[in-house]
XYZ file of C-alpha atoms in Angstrom:
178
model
C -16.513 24.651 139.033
C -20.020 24.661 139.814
C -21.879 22.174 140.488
C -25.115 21.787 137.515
C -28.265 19.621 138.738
C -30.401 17.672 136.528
C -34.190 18.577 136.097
C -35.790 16.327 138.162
C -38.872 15.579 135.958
C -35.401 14.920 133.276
C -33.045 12.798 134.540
C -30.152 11.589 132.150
C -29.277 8.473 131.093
C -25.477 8.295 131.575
C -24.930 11.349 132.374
C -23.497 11.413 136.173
C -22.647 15.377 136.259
C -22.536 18.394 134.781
C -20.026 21.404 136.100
C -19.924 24.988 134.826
C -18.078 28.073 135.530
C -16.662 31.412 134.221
C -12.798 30.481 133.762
C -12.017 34.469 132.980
C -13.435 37.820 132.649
C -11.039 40.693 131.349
C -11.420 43.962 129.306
C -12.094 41.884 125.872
C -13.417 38.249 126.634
C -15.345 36.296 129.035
C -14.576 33.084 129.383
C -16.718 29.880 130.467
C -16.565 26.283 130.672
C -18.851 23.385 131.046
C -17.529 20.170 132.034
C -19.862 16.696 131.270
C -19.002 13.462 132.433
C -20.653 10.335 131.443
C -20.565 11.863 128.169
C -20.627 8.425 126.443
C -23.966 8.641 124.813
C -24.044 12.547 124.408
C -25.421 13.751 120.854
C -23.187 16.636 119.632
C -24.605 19.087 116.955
C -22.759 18.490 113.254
C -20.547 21.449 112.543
C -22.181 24.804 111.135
C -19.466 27.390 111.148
C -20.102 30.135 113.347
C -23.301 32.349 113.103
C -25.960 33.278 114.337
C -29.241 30.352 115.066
C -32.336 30.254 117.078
C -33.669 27.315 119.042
C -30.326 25.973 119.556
C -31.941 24.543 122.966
C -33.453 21.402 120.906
C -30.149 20.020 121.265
C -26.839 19.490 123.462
C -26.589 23.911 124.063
C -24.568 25.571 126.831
C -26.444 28.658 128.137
C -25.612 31.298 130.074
C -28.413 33.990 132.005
C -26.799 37.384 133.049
C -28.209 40.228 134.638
C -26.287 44.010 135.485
C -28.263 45.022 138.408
C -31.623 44.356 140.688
C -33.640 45.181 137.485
C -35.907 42.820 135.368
C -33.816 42.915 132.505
C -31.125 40.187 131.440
C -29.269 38.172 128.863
C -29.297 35.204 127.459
C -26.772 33.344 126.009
C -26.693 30.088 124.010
C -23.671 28.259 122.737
C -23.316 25.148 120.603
C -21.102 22.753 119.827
C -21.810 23.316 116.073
C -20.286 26.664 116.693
C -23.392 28.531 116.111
C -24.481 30.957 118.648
C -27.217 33.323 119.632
C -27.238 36.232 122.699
C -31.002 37.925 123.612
C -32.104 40.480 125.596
C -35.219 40.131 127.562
C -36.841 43.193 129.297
C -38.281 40.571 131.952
C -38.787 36.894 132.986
C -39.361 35.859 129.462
C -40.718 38.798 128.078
C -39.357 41.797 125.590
C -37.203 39.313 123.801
C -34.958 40.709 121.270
C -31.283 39.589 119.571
C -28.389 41.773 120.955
C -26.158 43.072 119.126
C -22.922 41.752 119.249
C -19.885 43.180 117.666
C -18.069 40.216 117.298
C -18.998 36.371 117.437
C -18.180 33.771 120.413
C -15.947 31.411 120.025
C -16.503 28.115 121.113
C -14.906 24.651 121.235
C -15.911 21.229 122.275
C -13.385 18.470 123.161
C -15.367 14.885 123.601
C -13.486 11.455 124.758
C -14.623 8.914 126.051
C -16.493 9.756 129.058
C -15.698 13.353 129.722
C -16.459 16.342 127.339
C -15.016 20.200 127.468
C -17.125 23.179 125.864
C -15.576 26.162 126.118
C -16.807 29.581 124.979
C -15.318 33.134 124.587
C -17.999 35.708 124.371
C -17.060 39.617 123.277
C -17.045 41.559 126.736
C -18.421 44.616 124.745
C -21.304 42.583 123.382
C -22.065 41.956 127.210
C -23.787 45.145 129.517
C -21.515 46.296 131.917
C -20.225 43.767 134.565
C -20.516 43.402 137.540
C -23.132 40.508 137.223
C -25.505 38.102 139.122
C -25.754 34.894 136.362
C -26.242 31.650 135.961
C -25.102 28.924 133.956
C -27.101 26.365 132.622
C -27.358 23.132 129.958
C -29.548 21.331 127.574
C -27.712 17.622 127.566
C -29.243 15.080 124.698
C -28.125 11.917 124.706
C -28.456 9.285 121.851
C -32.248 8.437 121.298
C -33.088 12.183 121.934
C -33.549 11.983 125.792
C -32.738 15.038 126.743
C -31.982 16.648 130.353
C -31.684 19.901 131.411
C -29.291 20.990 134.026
C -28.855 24.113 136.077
C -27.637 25.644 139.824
C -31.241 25.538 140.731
C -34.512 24.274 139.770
C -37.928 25.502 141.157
C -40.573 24.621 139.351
C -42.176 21.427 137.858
C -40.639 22.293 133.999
C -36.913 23.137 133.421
C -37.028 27.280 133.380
C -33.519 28.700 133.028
C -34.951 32.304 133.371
C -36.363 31.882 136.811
C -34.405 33.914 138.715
C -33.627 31.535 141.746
C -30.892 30.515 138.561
C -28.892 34.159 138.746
C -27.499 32.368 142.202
C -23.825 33.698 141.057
C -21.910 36.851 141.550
C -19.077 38.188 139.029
C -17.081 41.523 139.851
C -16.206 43.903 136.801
C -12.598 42.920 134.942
C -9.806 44.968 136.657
C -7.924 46.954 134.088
C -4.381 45.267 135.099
């Protein structure tokens, strides 16, 4: 797992760490987890049935950032606990934004006790461009009272900006056909 840090300028309040990795990449599914602990206080979005939704980011939303080669162009991801879902392509940092088509939706679970949480998501490998990828995963984390923080593998500016790309800091090789 890798290791998520917290938006200085957003610390959380019981929040202690967030972890995130891809659990599985083959010819039909990419897998992903995000693992919270301190998840005590964490607000979880009421169940919607799967679909898609924009500004999912208000709230607790896992997110990944993908991109297939040195260009400017990349995907973004966001996943929710309420099962609703959205994937974008941008032609650059935050520009050309369009929905991508995806053939089939993600699936995604959250499992919550009492101080650790699970989200997993499953996202259609032929909804994806071709791997391999640099990408990075991110959160948005609100806890009760609607503090929210914002965690990722790197943070360079004074605001939270998942699409800088010092955040594509990881490396995933295409699926191997066996």
């Amino acid at each position: 797992m890798a290791e998520l840090t917290y938006h200085p300028a957003h610390p959380p309040i019981a929040v202690r760490s967030v972890e995130a990795r891809i659990i599985g990449l083959d010819a039909t599914w990419l897998r992903t987890r995000w693992k919270i602990l301190g998840a005590g206080r964490l607000v979880v979005p009421p169940f919607a049935g799967r679909g898609r939704a924009d500004g999912l980011w208000q709230t607790t939303c896992f997110e990944m950032f993908l991109r297939a080669d040195e260009g400017a162009g990349y995907v973004e991801l966001n996943l929710s606990p309420s099962e609703r879902w959205n994937v974008y392509d941008f032609t650059g940092r935050r520009e050309g934004m369009a929905e991508r088509p995806m053939p089939r939706e993600p699936d995604c679970t959250m499992r919550i006790g009492t101080d650790m949480a699970i989200f997993d998501a499953a996202i259609p490998v032929t909804g994806l461009p071709k791997a391999p990828w640099r990408y990075g995963l991110a959160a948005v984390i609100e806890e009760q009272g609607g503090h929210k923080s914002y965690w990722a593998r790197a943070h360079m500016s004074d605001a939270p900006d998942f699409h800088d790309p010092a955040c594509f800091v990881d490396e995933v090789a295409a699926p191997s056909d066996t």
